[in-house]
XYZ file of C-alpha atoms in Angstrom:
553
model
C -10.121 47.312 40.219
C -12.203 49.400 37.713
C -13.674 53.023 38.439
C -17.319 53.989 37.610
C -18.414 56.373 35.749
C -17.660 59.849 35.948
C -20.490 61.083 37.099
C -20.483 58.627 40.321
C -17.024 60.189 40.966
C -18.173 63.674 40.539
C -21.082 63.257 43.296
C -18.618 61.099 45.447
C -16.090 64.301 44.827
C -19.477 66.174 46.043
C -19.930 63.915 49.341
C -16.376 63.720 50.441
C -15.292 65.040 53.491
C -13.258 68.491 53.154
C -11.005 70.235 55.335
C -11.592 70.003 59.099
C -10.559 73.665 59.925
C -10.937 76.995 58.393
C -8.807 79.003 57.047
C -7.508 81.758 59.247
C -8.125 84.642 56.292
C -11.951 83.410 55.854
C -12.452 83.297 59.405
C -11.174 86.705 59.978
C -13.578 87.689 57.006
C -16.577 85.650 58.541
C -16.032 87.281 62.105
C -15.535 90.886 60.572
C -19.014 90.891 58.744
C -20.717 89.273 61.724
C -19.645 91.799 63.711
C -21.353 94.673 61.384
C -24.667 93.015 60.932
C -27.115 93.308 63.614
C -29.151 90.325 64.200
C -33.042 90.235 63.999
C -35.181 89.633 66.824
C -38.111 87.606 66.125
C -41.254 88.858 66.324
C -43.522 86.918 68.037
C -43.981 82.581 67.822
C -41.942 79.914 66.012
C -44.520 79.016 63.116
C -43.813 76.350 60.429
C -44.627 77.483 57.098
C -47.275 76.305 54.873
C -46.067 74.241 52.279
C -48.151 72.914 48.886
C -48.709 69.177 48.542
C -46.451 68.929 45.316
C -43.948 71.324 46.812
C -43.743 68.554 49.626
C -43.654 65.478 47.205
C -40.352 66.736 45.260
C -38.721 67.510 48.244
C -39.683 64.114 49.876
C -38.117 62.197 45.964
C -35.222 64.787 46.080
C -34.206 63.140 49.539
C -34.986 59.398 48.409
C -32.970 60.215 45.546
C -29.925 61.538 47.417
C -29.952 58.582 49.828
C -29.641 56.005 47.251
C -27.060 57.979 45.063
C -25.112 58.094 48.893
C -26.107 54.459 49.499
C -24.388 53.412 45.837
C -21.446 55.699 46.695
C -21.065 53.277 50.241
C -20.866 50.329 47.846
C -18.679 51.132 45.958
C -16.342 51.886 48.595
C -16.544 48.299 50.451
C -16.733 46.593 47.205
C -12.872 47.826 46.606
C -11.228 45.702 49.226
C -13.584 42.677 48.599
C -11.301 39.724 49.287
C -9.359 41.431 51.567
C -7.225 44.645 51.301
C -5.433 45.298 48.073
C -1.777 45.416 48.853
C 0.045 48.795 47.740
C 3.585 49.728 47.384
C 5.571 51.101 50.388
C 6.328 54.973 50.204
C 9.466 55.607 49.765
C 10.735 56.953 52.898
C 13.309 59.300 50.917
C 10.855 60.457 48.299
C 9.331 64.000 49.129
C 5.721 64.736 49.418
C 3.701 62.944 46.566
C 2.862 65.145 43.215
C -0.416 61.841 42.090
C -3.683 62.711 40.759
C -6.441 61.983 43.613
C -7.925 59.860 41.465
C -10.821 62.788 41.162
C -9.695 65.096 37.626
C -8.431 68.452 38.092
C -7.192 67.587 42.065
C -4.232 66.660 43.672
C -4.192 65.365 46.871
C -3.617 67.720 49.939
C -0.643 67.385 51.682
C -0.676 66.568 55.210
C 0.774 68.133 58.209
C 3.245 65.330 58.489
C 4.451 66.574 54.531
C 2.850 63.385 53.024
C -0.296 62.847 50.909
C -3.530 62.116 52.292
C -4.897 58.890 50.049
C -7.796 59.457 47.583
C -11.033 57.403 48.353
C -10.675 55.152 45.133
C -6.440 54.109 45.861
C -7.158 53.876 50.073
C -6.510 50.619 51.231
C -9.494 49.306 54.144
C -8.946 49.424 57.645
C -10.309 45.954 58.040
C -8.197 44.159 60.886
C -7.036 42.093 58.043
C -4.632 44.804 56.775
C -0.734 44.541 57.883
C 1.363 47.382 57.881
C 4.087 47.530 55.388
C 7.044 46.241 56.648
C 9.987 49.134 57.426
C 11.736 48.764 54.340
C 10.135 49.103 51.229
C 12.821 46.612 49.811
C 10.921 43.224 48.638
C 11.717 40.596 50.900
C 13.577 37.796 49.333
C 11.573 34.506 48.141
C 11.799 31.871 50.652
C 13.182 28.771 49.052
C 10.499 26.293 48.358
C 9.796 23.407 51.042
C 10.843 19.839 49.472
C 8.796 17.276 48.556
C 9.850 14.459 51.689
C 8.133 12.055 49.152
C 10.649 12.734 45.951
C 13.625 10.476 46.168
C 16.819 11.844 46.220
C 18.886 12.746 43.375
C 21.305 9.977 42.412
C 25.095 10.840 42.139
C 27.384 9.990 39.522
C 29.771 7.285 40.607
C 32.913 9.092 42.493
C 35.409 7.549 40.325
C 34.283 7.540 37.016
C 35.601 10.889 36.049
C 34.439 14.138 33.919
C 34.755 13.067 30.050
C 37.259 14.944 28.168
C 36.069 17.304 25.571
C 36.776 20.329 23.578
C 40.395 20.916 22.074
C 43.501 23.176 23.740
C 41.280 23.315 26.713
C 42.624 24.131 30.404
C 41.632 21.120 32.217
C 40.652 21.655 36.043
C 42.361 19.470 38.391
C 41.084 15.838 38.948
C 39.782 12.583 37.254
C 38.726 12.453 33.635
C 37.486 9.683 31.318
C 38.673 9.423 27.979
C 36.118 10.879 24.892
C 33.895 8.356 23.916
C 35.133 6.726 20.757
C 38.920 5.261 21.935
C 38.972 1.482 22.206
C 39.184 1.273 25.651
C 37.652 2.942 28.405
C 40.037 4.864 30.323
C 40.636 7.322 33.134
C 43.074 9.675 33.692
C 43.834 12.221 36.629
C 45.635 15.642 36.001
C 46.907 18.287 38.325
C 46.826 22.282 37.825
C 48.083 23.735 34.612
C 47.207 20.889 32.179
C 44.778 20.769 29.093
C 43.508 18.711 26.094
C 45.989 18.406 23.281
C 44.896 15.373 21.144
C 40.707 13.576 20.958
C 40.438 11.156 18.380
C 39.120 7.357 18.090
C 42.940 5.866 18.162
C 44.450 8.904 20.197
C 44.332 11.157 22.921
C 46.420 12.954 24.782
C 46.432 15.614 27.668
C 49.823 18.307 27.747
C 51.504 20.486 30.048
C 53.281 23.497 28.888
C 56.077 24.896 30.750
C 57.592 28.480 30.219
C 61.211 28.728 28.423
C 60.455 24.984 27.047
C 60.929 23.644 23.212
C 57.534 21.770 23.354
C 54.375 20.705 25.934
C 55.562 17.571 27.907
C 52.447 15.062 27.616
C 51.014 11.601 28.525
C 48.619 10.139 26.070
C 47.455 6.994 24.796
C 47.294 5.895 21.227
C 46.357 2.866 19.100
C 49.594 2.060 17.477
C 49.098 -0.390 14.051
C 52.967 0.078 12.537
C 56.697 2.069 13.187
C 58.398 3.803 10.567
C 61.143 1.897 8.096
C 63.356 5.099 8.690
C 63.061 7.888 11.050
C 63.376 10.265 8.575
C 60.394 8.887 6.274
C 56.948 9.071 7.081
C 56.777 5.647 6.061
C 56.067 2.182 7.832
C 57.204 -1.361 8.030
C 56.673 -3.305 5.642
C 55.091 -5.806 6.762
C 54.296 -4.062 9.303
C 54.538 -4.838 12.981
C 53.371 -7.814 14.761
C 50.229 -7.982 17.160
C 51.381 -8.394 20.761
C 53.171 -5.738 23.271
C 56.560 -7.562 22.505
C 56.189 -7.060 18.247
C 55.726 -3.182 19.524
C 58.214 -3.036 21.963
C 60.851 -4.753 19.602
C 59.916 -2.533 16.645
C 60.724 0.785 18.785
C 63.625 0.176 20.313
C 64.711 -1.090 17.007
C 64.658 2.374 15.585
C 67.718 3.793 13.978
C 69.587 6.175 15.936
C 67.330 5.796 18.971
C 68.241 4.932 22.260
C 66.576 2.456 24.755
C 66.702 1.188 28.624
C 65.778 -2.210 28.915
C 61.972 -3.572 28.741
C 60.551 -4.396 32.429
C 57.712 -6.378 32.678
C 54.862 -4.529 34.695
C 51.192 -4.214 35.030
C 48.958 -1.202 34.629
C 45.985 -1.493 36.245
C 46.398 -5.547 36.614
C 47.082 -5.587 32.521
C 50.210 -7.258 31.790
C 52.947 -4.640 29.799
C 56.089 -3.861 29.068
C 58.259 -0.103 29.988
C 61.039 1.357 28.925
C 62.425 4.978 28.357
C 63.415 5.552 24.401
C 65.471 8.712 23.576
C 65.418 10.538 20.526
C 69.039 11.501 18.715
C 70.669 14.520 20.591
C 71.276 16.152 16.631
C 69.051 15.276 13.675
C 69.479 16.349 10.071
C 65.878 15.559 9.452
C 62.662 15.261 10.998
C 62.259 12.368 13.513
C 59.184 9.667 12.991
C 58.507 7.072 15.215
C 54.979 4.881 15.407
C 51.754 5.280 13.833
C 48.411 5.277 13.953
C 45.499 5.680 11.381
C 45.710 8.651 11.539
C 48.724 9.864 11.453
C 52.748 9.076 12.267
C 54.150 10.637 15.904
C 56.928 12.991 15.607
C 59.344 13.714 18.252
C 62.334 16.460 18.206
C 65.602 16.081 18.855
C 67.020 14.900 22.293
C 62.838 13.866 23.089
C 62.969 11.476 25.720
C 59.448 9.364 26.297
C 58.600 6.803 29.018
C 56.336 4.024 27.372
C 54.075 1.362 28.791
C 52.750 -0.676 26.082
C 49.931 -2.761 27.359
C 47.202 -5.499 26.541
C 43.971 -4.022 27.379
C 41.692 -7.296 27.291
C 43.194 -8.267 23.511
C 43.909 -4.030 22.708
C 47.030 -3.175 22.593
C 47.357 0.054 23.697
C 50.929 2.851 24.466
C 50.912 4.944 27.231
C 53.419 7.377 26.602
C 55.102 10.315 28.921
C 57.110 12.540 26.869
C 58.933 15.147 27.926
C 61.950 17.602 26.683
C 65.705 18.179 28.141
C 65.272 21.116 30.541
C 62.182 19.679 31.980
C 63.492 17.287 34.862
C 61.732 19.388 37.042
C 58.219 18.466 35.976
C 59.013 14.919 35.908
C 57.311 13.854 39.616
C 54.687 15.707 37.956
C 54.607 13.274 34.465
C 55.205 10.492 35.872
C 52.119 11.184 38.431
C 49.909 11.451 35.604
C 51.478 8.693 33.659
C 50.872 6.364 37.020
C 47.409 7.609 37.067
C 46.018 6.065 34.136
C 43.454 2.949 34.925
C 40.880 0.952 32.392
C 37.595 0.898 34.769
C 35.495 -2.170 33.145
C 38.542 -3.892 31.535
C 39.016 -7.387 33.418
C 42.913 -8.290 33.565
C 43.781 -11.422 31.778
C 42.936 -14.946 34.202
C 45.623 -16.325 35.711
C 45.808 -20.305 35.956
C 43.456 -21.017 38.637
C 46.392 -22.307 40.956
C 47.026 -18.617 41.528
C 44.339 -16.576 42.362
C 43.045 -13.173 41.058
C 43.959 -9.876 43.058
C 41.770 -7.641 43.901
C 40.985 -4.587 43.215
C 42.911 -2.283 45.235
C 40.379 -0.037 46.988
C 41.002 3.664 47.947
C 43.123 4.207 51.075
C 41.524 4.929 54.639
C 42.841 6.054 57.788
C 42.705 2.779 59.517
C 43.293 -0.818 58.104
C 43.362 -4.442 59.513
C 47.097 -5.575 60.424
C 49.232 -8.025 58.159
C 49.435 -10.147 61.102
C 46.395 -10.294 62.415
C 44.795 -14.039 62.808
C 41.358 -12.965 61.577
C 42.623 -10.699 59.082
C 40.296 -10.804 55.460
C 41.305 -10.152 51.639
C 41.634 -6.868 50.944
C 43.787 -3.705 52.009
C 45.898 -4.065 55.407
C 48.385 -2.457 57.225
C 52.368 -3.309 57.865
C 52.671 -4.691 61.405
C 53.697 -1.327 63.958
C 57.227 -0.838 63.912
C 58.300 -0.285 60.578
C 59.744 2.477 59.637
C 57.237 4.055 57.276
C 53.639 3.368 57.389
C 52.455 1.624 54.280
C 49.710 -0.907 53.034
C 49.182 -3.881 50.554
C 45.637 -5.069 49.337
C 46.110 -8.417 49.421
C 44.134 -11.143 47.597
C 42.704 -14.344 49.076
C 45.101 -17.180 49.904
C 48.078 -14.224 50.760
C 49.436 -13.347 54.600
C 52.191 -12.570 56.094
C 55.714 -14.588 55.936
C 58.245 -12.162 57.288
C 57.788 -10.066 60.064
C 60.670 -7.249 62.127
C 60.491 -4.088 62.136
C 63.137 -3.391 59.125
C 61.549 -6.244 56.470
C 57.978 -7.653 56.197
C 56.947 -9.735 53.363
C 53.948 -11.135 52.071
C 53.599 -14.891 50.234
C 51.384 -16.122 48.219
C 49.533 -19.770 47.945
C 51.619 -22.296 46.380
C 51.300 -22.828 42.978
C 53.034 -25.741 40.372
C 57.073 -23.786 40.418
C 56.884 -22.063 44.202
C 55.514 -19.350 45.832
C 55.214 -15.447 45.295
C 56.788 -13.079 47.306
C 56.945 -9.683 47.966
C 59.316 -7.435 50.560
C 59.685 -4.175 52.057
C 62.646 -3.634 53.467
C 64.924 -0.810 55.337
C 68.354 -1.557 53.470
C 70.920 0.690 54.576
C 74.356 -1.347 52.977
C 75.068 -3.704 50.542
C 77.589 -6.139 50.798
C 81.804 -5.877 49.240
C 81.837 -9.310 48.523
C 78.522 -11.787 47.370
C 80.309 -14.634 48.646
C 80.479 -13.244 52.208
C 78.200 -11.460 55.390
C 80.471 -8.092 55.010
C 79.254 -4.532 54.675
C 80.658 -2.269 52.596
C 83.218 0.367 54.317
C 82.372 3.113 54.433
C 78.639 2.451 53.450
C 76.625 3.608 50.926
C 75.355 6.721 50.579
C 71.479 7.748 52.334
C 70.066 8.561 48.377
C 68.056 5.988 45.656
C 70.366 6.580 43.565
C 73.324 5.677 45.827
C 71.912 2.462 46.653
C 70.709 1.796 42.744
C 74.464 2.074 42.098
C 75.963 -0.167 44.590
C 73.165 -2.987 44.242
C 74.266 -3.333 40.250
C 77.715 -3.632 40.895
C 77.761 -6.597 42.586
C 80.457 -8.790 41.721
C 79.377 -11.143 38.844
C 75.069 -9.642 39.028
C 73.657 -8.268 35.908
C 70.717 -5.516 35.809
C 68.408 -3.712 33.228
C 69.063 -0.536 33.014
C 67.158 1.694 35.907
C 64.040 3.667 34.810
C 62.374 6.747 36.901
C 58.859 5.444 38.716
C 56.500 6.789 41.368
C 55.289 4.750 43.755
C 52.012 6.696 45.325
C 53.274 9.803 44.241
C 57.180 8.880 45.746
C 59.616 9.163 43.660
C 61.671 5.738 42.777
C 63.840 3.628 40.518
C 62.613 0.384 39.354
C 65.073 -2.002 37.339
C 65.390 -6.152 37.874
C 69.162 -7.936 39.295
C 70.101 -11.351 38.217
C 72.223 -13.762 40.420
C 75.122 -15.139 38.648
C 74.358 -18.480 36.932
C 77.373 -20.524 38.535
C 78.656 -18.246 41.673
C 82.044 -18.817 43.273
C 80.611 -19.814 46.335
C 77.633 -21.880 47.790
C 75.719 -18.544 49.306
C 75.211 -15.206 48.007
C 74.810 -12.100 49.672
C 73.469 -8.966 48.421
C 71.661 -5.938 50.531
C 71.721 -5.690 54.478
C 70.131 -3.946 56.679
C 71.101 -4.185 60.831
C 69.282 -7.522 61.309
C 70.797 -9.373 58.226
C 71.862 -9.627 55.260
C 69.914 -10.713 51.772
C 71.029 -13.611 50.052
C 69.342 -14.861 46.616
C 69.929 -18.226 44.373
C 72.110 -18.637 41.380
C 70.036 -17.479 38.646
C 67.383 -16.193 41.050
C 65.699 -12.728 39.853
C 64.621 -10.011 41.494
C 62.081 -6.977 40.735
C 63.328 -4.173 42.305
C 61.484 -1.038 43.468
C 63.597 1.411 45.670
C 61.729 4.302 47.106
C 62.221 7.881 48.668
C 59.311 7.671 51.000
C 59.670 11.148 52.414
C 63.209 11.066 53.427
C 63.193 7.415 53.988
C 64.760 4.620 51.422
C 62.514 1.407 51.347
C 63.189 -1.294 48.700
C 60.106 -3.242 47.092
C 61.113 -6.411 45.672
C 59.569 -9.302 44.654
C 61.903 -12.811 43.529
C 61.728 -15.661 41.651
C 64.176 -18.281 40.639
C 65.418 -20.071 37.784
C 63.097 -22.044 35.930
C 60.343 -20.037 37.263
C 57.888 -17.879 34.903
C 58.282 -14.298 35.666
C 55.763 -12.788 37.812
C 52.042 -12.519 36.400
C 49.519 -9.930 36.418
C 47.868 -10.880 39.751
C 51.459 -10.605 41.487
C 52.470 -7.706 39.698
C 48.713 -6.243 41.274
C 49.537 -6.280 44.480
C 53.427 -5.151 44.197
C 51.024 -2.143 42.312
C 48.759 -1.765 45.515
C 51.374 -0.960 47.764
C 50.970 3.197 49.215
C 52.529 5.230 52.131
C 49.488 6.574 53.816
């Protein structure tokens, strides 16, 4: 608030109260020359003195005068806390005594007994009731955070699985689910773990990378839009004519590269899309730089001794590689690749129909702690549980028109509705032998060995059974072997016998296939296999879906 004039503070200055007590040097001065004077007695009557009329009139304006000059003065003081006291800062309780003006020029304000200032007239807050004290520190409280509005709805969250976009270039990627940039084809998620970052955004290409210490190159999974392969490894240049349109022209193309060496194709879904997999390895020793596939724009270049996992796939008419490449020396980051490889989905992208004899599976829904039962009699569609016993815990989502058809506590299967050449099935089983001879119910002795790899061996040399060659999977982050057996097409004998467990042994058809998954579930081998005999189309999308739902919770 504003001062008035200085001559309103000069008579205010005038009117103020001054100090309560004398000081003890003018009050021995005072008593001193009282004591020397003697005092006049009066000489007769009290008499007032006579006074003139205009004498009397100035005196009577001089006090008129002074009473509205101390009546102004009284204003001015109330009007200063009009609307209640003006708040003032906190002295600071480690400051010494205060050094500011009075607010009157020329004077500074007295100090107290108590060493702190007394407040000029014109800074003084009121002492109207109103007043609070100042709190005992002369630290600002916090602002309290403001009240919400019950009426504003609440903010909506992004969906939970559709992923942070990936952006930016050679940038360290924090762990978890990311959507491709915009631009590629196809939409497409992918989920990384610690330690991984962007090494490739374009419209036909993208890529995330790993790099390991003491490595020749970044192991990666990407996916890429590939239009040709090269004529020669060794020459950026490509087929011509180039390649053909489907996932087989691809797949035919690469492992037809010179030098280059291949497992066998196995036909699997990604995400309910029908593809193909196989591992391709690049020549140990090169004299020249090695070309593979391309896109528009540019041709892929591996190094020598380069070994990538591929999954070419039809993504609603798109056909696009997934590739997981990686280097010799870096076997120990493969459960790692082939995590992120696994993790790759197309959110939006409806799988190919199947004929409507077999129905559609559906989509396989994250895992919870408790299920419905595979044998339950008022089981639904959807995600259930292996029957208690078994020795791993594990769940199927199963489509409608599927249940149960096999139940002990080493094997339970599930079937599917008939359609024009059979059924579909698919088993987990404990297998803990496989058998010397396919014509008869005997073990081999000793048995096989407790690893995957033990049992891979033994199942693919079976007398008179072919196999692809085995390829590295994970099955819910488990580490596996997937590769397919075929039954001999004219056995010796009427029944054949392949893998056992203590309840019984497996037999199979001449000719029959079979799909095989074997697992290291945490110590414990399970085999996933699905079957199909001759003169019977190889498994579709929808069966392949639910042989892809299965996890170990």
């Amino acid at each position: 608030m504003t001062v008035s004039h200085n001559f309103d503070r000069e008579i205010a200055a005038f009117l103020a109260d001054g100090p309560s007590e004398l000081p003890d040097r003018s009050f021995d001065a005072v008593r001193d020359e009282i004591e020397r004077t003697r005092q006049r007695a009066p000489f007769g009557p009290w008499r007032v003195p006579l006074v003139s009329s205009s004498v009397r009139l100035l005196a009577s304006a001089t006090f008129v005068l002074v009473m509205l000059v101390g009546a102004s003065l009284l204003a001015q003081r109330a009007d200063l806390n009009v609307g209640g006291p003006t708040p003032t800062p906190c002295p600071n309780s480690l400051a010494g005594p205060s050094s500011e003006p009075s607010g009157i020029p020329g004077q500074v304000a007295a100090p107290s007994a108590s060493g702190s200032s007394e407040p000029s007239a014109f800074v003084s807050a009121s002492a109207s009731p109103s007043a609070e004290p100042c709190p005992a520190s002369s630290v600002a409280s916090p602002t309290p955070p403001p009240i919400p509005d019950p009426t504003s709805p609440p903010p909506v969250p992004s969906p939970a699985d559709s992923g942070s976009p990936l952006n930016g270039g050679d940038v360290l990627l924090s762990p978890g689910l990311y959507q491709l940039a915009p631009g590629f084809p196809v939409a497409a998620t992918i989920t990384v773990p610690a330690d991984w970052l962007n090494c490739s955004l374009n419209p036909v290409e993208q890529s995330v990378c790993r790099q390991p210490e003491n490595a020749t190159g970044p192991a990666s999974v990407g996916l890429a839009v590939v239009e040709n392969v090269v004529a020669s490894p060794c020459e950026d240049v490509g087929l011509d004519p180039p390649v053909g349109p489907t996932v087989d022209d691809l797949v035919a193309a690469i492992r037809g590269l010179n030098g280059f060496t291949s497992t066998d194709p196995v036909a699997i879904s990604v995400d309910g899309h029908a593809a193909k997999e196989f591992t391709l390895t690049a020549p140990s020793e090169s004299v020249c730089s090695l070309f593979t596939w391309s896109t528009a724009s540019r041709t892929n270049g591996v190094s020598a001794g380069e070994i990538n996992r591929l999954r070419i796939v039809d993504v609603g008419g798109t056909r696009i590689l997934i590739g997981a490449a990686w280097h010799p020396g870096q076997e120990a980051l493969l459960p790692e690749i082939l995590g992120v490889l696994d993790s790759v989905r197309f959110p939006g992208s409806e799988p190919p129909s199947e004929p409507p004899s077999e129905p559609t599976a559906a989509p396989t829904p994250p895992p919870s702690q408790s299920h419905q039962v595979l044998d339950d009699p008022a089981r639904v569609p959807g995600r259930a549980a292996l029957t208690p016993g078994f020795p791993v815990a594990a769940t199927i989502n199963l489509p409608a028109g599927w249940g149960s058809c096999s139940n002990t506590v080493l094997e339970q299967a599930v079937c599917g509705p008939p359609i024009e050449d059979g059924t579909r099935e698919l088993s987990l089983m404990y297998v803990d032998n496989v058998v010397a001879d396919p014509c008869a119910d005997v073990g081999l002795d000793p048995p096989i060995g407790p690893s995957v790899d033990d049992l891979v061996a033994a199942i693919r040399n079976l007398e008179g059974f072919t196999s692809t060659n085995p390829v590295d999977i994970t099955v819910d982050g488990h580490p596996g072997t997937e590769f397919v057996v075929t039954a001999p097409t004219s056995p010796p004998c009427d029944g054949l016998f392949t893998w056992r467990n203590a309840l019984r042994a497996n037999g199979v058809g001449a000719e029959e296939k079979d799909l095989l998954r074997i697992v290291d579930v945490d110590g414990t081998r399970i085999v996933l296999a699905i079957a199909w005999q001759a003169g019977q189309a190889e498994p579709g999308p929808a069966v392949l879906s639910v042989l892809d739902s299965v996890q170990f919770p």
